[in-house]
JSON list of C-alpha atoms in Angstrom, two decimals:
[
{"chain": "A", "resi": 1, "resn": "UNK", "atom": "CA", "xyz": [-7.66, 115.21, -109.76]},
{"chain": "A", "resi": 2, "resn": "UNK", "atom": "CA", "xyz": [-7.37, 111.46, -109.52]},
{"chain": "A", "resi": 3, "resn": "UNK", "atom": "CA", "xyz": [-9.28, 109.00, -110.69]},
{"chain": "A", "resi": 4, "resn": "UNK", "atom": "CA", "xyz": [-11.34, 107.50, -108.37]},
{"chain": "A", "resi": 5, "resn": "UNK", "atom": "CA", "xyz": [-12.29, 103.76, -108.06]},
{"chain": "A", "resi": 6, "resn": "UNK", "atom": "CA", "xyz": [-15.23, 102.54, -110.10]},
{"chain": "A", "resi": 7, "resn": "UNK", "atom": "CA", "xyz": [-15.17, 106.10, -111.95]},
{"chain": "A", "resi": 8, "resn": "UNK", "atom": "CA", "xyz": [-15.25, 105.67, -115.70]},
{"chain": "A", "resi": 9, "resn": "UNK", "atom": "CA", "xyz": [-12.36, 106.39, -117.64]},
{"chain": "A", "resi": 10, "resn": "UNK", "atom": "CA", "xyz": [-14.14, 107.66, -120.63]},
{"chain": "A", "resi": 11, "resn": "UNK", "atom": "CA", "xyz": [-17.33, 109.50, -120.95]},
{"chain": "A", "resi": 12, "resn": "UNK", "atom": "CA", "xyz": [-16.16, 112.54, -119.06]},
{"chain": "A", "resi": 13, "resn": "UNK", "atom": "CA", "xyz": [-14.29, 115.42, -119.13]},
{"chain": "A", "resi": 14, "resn": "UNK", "atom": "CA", "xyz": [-10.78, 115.04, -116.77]},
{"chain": "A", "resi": 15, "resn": "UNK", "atom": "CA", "xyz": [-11.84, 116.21, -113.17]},
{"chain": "A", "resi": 16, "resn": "UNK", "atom": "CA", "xyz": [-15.68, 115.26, -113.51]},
{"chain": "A", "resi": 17, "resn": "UNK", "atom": "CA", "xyz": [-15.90, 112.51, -110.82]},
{"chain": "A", "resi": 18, "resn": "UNK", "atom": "CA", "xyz": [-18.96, 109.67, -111.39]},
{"chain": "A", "resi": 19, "resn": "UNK", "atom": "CA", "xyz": [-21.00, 107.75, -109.23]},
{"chain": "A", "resi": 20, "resn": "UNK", "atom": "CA", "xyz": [-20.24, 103.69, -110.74]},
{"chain": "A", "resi": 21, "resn": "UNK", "atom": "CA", "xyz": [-20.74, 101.33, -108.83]},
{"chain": "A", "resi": 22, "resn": "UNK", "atom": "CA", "xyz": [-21.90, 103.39, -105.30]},
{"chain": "A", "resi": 23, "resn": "UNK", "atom": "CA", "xyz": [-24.87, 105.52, -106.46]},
{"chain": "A", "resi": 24, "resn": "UNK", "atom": "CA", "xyz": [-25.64, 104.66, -110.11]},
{"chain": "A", "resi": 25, "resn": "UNK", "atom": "CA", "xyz": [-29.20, 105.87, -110.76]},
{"chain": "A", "resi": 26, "resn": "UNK", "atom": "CA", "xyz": [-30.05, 105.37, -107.40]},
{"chain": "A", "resi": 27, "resn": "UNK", "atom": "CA", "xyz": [-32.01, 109.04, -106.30]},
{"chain": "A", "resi": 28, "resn": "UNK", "atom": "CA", "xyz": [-31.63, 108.44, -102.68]},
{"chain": "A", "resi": 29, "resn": "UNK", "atom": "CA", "xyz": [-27.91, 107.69, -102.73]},
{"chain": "A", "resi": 30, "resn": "UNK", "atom": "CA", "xyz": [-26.91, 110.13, -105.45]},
{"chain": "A", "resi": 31, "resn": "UNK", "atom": "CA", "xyz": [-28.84, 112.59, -103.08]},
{"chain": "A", "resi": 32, "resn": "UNK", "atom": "CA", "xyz": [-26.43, 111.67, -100.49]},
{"chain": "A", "resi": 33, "resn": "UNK", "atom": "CA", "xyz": [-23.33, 112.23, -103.01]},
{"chain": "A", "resi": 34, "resn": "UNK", "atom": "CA", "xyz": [-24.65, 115.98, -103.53]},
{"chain": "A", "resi": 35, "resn": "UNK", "atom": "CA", "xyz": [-24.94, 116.12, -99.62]},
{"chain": "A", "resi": 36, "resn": "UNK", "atom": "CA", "xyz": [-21.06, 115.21, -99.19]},
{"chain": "A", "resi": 37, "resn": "UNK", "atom": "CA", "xyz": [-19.60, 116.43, -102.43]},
{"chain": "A", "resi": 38, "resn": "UNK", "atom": "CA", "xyz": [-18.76, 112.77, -102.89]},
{"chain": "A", "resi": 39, "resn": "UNK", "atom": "CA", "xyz": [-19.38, 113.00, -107.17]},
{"chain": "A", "resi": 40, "resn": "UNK", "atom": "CA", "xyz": [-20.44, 115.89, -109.80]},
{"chain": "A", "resi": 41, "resn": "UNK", "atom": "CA", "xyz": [-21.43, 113.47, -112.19]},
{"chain": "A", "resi": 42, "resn": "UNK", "atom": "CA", "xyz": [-23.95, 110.70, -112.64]},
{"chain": "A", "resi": 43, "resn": "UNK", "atom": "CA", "xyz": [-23.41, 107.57, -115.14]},
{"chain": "A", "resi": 44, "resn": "UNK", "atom": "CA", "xyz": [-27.31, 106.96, -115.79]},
{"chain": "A", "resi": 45, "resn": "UNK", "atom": "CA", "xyz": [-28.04, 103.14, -115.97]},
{"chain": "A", "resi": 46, "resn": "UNK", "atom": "CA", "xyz": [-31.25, 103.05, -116.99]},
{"chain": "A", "resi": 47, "resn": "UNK", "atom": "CA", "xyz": [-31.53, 99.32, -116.64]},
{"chain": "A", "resi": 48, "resn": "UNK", "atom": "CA", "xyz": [-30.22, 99.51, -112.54]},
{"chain": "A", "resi": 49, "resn": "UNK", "atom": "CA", "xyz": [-32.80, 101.28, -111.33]},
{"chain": "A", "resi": 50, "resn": "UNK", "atom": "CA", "xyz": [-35.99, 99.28, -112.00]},
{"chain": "A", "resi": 51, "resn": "UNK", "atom": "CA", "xyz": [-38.08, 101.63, -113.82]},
{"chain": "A", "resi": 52, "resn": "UNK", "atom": "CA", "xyz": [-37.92, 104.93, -116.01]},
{"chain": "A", "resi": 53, "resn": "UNK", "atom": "CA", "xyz": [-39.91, 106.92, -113.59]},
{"chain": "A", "resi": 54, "resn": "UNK", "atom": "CA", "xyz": [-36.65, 105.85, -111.12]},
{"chain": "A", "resi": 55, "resn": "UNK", "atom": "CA", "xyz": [-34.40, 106.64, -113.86]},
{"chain": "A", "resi": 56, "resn": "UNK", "atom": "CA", "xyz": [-36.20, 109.77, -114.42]},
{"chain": "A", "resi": 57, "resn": "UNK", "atom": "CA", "xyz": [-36.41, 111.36, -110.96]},
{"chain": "A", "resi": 58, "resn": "UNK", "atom": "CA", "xyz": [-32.18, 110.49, -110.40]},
{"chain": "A", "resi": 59, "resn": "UNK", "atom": "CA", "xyz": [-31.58, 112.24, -113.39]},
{"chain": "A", "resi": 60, "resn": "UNK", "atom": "CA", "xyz": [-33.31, 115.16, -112.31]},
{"chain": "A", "resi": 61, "resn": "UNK", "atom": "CA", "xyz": [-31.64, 115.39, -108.69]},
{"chain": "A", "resi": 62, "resn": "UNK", "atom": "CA", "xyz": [-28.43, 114.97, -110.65]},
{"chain": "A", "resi": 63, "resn": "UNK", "atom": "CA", "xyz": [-29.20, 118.09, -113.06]},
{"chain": "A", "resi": 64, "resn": "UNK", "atom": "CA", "xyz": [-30.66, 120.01, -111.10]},
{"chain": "A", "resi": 65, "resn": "UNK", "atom": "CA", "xyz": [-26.91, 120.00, -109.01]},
{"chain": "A", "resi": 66, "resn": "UNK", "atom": "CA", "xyz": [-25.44, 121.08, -112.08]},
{"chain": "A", "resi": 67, "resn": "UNK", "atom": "CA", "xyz": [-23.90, 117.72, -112.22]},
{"chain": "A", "resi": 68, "resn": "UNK", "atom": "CA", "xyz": [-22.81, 116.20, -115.76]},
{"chain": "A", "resi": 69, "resn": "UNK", "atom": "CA", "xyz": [-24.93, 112.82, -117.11]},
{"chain": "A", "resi": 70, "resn": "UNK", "atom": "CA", "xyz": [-23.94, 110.12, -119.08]},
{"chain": "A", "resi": 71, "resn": "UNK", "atom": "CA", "xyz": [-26.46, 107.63, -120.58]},
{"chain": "A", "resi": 72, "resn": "UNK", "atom": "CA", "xyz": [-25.09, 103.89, -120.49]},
{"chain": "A", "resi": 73, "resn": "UNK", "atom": "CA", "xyz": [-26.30, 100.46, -121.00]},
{"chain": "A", "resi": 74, "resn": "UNK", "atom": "CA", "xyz": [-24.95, 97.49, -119.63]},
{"chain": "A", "resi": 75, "resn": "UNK", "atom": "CA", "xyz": [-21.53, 96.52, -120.91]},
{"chain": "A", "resi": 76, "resn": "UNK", "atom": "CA", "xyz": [-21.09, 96.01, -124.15]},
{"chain": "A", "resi": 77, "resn": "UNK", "atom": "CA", "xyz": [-22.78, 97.37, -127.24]},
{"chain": "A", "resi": 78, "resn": "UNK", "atom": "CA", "xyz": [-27.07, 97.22, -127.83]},
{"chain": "A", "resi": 79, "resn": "UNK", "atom": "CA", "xyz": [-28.54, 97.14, -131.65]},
{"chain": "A", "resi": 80, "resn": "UNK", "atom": "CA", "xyz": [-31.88, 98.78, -130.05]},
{"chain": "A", "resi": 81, "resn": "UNK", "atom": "CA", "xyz": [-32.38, 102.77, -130.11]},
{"chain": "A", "resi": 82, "resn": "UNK", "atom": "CA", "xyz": [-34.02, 103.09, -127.24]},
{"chain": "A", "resi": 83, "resn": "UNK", "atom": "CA", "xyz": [-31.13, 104.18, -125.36]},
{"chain": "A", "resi": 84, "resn": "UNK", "atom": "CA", "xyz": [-30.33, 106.72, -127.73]},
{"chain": "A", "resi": 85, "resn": "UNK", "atom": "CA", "xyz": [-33.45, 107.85, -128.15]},
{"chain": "A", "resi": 86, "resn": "UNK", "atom": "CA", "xyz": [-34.34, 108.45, -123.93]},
{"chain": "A", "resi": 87, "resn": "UNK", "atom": "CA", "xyz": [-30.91, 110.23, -123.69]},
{"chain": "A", "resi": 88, "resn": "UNK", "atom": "CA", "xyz": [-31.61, 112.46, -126.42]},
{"chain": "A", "resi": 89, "resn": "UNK", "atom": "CA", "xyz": [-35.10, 112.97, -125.10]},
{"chain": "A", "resi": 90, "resn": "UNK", "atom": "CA", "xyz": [-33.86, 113.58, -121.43]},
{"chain": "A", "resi": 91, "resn": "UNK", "atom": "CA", "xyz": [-30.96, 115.68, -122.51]}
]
């Protein structure tokens, strides 16, 4: 399978196609990707959403499709463990 625009090109496995820059961590619209097959994979961005309860509820639409998620932060690198620490906890 392709790659398709705004799908990462690391973080998951060839085939796995990602919500980017459409859907990320955004329940309604990521509801609307399961609807039409559009993804199978969510790139979580915690920061996009507005709050963790948000953040929370897309990644449980998203897993509960059996779709893949990836915890990121905005580009670049953070120095703070939080990140780490919510996508161990909500792994």
């Amino acid at each position: 399978m392709g790659q398709l625009a705004g799908a990462p090109r690391t973080g998951f496995p060839r085939g796995d196609r990602a919500w980017r820059r459409l859907a990320p961590t955004n329940p309604r619209r990521i509801e609307k990707a399961i609807e039409t097959g559009a993804a199978n994979a969510l790139l979580l961005k915690v920061n996009q959403i507005g709050t963790l309860s948000e953040a929370a509820e897309a990644a449980r639409i998203a897993r509960a499709a059996d779709w893949k998620i990836v915890v990121s932060a905005r580009s670049g690198e953070t120095e703070d463990n939080w990140l780490a620490d919510l996508a161990l906890g909500w792994g």
